[in-house]
Coordinates of C-alpha atoms and ligand atoms in Angstrom, one line a residue:
M1 CA 11.4 -14.4 -4.6
T2 CA 12.4 -13.4 -1.3
V3 CA 10.1 -11.9 1.7
R4 CA 11.2 -8.4 2.5
A5 CA 10.8 -6.9 5.9
I6 CA 8.0 -4.5 6.5
L7 CA 8.4 -0.9 7.5
H8 CA 6.0 -0.2 10.8
F9 CA 4.7 3.2 11.9
P10 CA 6.2 5.6 13.8
D11 CA 9.2 4.8 11.3
P12 CA 9.8 8.0 9.6
R13 CA 10.8 6.1 6.3
L14 CA 7.1 5.5 5.5
R15 CA 6.8 8.8 5.2
N16 CA 9.5 9.4 2.2
K17 CA 7.8 9.8 -1.0
A18 CA 8.4 7.6 -4.0
L19 CA 10.2 8.6 -6.9
P20 CA 8.6 7.7 -10.5
V21 CA 10.2 4.3 -12.4
T22 CA 12.5 5.4 -15.4
E23 CA 13.4 2.3 -16.7
I24 CA 11.5 -1.0 -16.4
N25 CA 14.2 -3.7 -15.9
D26 CA 14.8 -6.8 -14.0
E27 CA 15.5 -5.0 -11.0
I28 CA 11.8 -3.6 -11.3
R29 CA 10.5 -6.9 -12.2
T30 CA 12.1 -8.7 -9.3
L31 CA 10.9 -5.9 -6.7
I32 CA 7.2 -6.7 -8.1
D33 CA 7.8 -10.5 -7.3
D34 CA 9.2 -10.0 -4.2
M35 CA 6.3 -7.6 -3.3
F36 CA 3.6 -10.3 -4.1
E37 CA 5.9 -12.7 -1.9
T38 CA 5.9 -10.0 1.2
M39 CA 2.5 -9.2 0.7
Y40 CA 1.1 -13.1 0.7
H41 CA 3.3 -13.8 3.3
D42 CA 2.0 -11.2 5.6
R43 CA -1.6 -11.9 4.5
G44 CA -2.3 -8.3 3.1
V45 CA -4.5 -7.5 0.0
G46 CA -2.2 -4.7 -1.3
L47 CA 1.5 -3.6 -0.8
A48 CA 3.3 -0.3 -1.7
A49 CA 7.3 -0.3 -2.4
N50 CA 7.6 2.2 0.6
Q51 CA 6.7 -0.6 2.9
I52 CA 9.7 -2.4 2.2
N53 CA 11.9 0.4 2.2
V54 CA 12.2 0.9 -1.7
F55 CA 10.8 4.4 -2.8
K56 CA 9.8 3.7 -6.1
R57 CA 6.3 4.2 -7.7
V58 CA 5.2 0.3 -7.5
I59 CA 2.4 -1.2 -6.1
V60 CA 0.6 -4.5 -5.9
M61 CA -2.6 -6.1 -4.8
D62 CA -4.6 -9.2 -4.9
H63 CA -8.0 -9.0 -3.2
S64 CA -9.3 -12.6 -4.6
E65 CA -10.0 -14.9 -1.8
D66 CA -8.1 -17.8 -3.2
R67 CA -5.0 -15.1 -3.9
S68 CA -5.2 -15.7 -7.6
E69 CA -5.9 -12.2 -8.8
Q70 CA -2.4 -10.4 -9.3
L71 CA -2.6 -6.9 -10.1
Y72 CA 0.3 -4.7 -10.1
F73 CA 0.6 -1.0 -11.2
I74 CA 3.9 0.9 -12.1
N75 CA 3.8 4.7 -11.5
P76 CA 0.0 4.5 -11.0
E77 CA -2.0 7.6 -11.4
I78 CA -5.7 8.2 -10.3
I79 CA -7.2 10.1 -13.1
A80 CA -10.8 10.4 -11.9
K81 CA -12.8 9.8 -8.9
E82 CA -16.3 9.5 -8.0
G83 CA -18.7 9.3 -5.2
L84 CA -17.9 8.7 -1.4
V85 CA -17.7 5.4 0.6
T86 CA -16.4 4.7 3.9
M87 CA -14.7 1.3 4.8
E88 CA -13.2 0.1 7.7
E89 CA -9.1 -0.1 6.7
G90 CA -5.9 -1.7 8.1
C91 CA -2.3 -1.8 6.9
L92 CA 0.7 -4.0 7.3
S93 CA 2.7 -1.1 8.6
V94 CA 0.2 -0.3 11.0
P95 CA -0.4 -3.9 12.7
T96 CA -3.4 -4.5 15.0
Y97 CA -5.1 -1.3 14.0
Y98 CA -8.3 -1.1 12.3
A99 CA -10.8 2.4 11.5
P100 CA -12.9 3.6 9.0
V101 CA -11.8 5.9 6.2
Q102 CA -13.9 7.9 3.6
R103 CA -12.7 7.6 0.4
A104 CA -13.8 7.9 -3.4
A105 CA -16.0 5.1 -4.1
K106 CA -15.0 4.6 -7.9
V107 CA -11.5 5.4 -9.5
T108 CA -9.8 5.3 -12.6
V109 CA -6.2 4.5 -12.5
R110 CA -3.5 4.9 -15.1
A111 CA -0.4 2.9 -14.8
L112 CA 2.4 1.0 -16.8
D113 CA 2.7 -2.7 -17.2
K114 CA 6.3 -4.6 -16.9
Q115 CA 6.6 -3.7 -20.7
G116 CA 6.7 -0.4 -19.9
K117 CA 2.9 -0.3 -21.9
P118 CA 0.4 2.1 -20.1
F119 CA -3.2 1.0 -19.2
E120 CA -6.2 2.1 -17.4
L121 CA -8.2 0.4 -14.9
A122 CA -11.6 1.6 -13.6
A123 CA -12.2 0.1 -10.5
D124 CA -14.8 0.3 -7.3
G125 CA -15.5 -1.7 -4.3
Y126 CA -12.7 -2.8 -2.2
L127 CA -10.3 -2.8 -5.2
A128 CA -10.7 1.0 -5.5
I129 CA -10.4 1.6 -1.6
C130 CA -7.0 -0.3 -2.1
I131 CA -5.8 1.6 -5.1
Q132 CA -6.1 4.8 -3.0
H133 CA -4.6 3.3 0.1
E134 CA -1.6 2.3 -1.9
T135 CA -1.2 5.2 -4.0
D136 CA -1.4 7.1 -0.9
H137 CA 1.8 5.1 0.7
L138 CA 3.5 6.1 -2.5
D139 CA 3.0 9.7 -1.3
G140 CA 4.1 8.8 2.2
K141 CA 0.7 9.0 3.4
L142 CA -1.0 6.6 6.0
F143 CA -4.8 5.9 6.4
I144 CA -4.3 6.7 9.9
D145 CA -3.7 10.4 8.3
Y146 CA -7.2 10.6 8.1
L147 CA -8.1 10.0 11.8
S148 CA -8.3 12.8 14.3
P149 CA -4.9 13.9 15.7
L150 CA -6.1 12.4 19.5
K151 CA -7.0 9.1 17.5
R152 CA -3.9 8.9 15.7
A153 CA -1.7 9.9 18.8
M154 CA -3.4 6.7 20.4
V155 CA -2.3 4.8 17.6
Q156 CA 1.2 5.6 17.9
K157 CA 1.2 5.4 21.6
K158 CA -0.2 1.7 21.1
L159 CA 2.5 0.4 18.3
E160 CA 5.3 2.2 20.2
K161 CA 4.6 -0.1 23.2
L162 CA 3.9 -3.0 21.1
R163 CA 7.4 -2.4 19.6
R164 CA 9.0 -2.1 22.7
R165 CA 7.5 -5.4 24.0
T166 CA 8.6 -7.3 20.9
L167 CA 12.0 -5.7 20.5
Ligands
GNR201 O1 -4.0 -6.1 4.1 C1 -4.6 -4.8 3.7 N1 -5.9 -4.6 4.3 C2 -7.0 -3.5 3.7 C3 -7.9 -3.2 4.3 C4 -8.5 -2.2 4.1 C5 -8.3 -1.4 3.0 C6 -6.6 -1.5 2.9 C7 -6.0 -2.3 3.1 S1 -4.3 -2.4 2.4 C8 -3.6 -3.4 3.7 C9 -2.4 -3.8 3.3 C10 -1.5 -2.6 3.2 O2 -0.8 -2.2 4.3 N2 -1.2 -2.0 2.0 O3 -0.5 -0.8 2.0
NI202 NI1 -0.9 0.1 3.8

């Protein structure tokens, strides 16, 4: 298992749309292992393949305190949404910035497991937010896209400055 490098906003590659997985093989299983390794290493609760420069529709998450509840989804699709809730979000690709975002309070997601078998999961709370945040990444969308253009420009300036200091 390998910790892979995470792309940071405003890297244009974060805007790429990920393609559906057509064959679940060892490459995909290794990708999932590496995504968990990277997510735990960087203390995230979720990760989309786009964030490590792989444009395949795979997301992983673990929202448990003791990091013992691994969830992964291949070709996830949100097939139902219900209600609205606003939560403070952050993103490993937008370091040091947090802002409230309004999303559906409950979602039902359909995806494939490592055997290629379809399953559905109904989620609410933090998990529902994570599922929406991660599936957005697969479509090249970031949580800061929900902010006003002024706020988004502010974040961009801040992160460009941070990048110049750390290069
Ligand atoms: O670590 C993460 N925390 C988080 C907090 C609130 C809403 C969504 C998230 S996901 C984020 C990890 C990440 O960037 N996933 O794409
Ligand atoms: Ni993110």
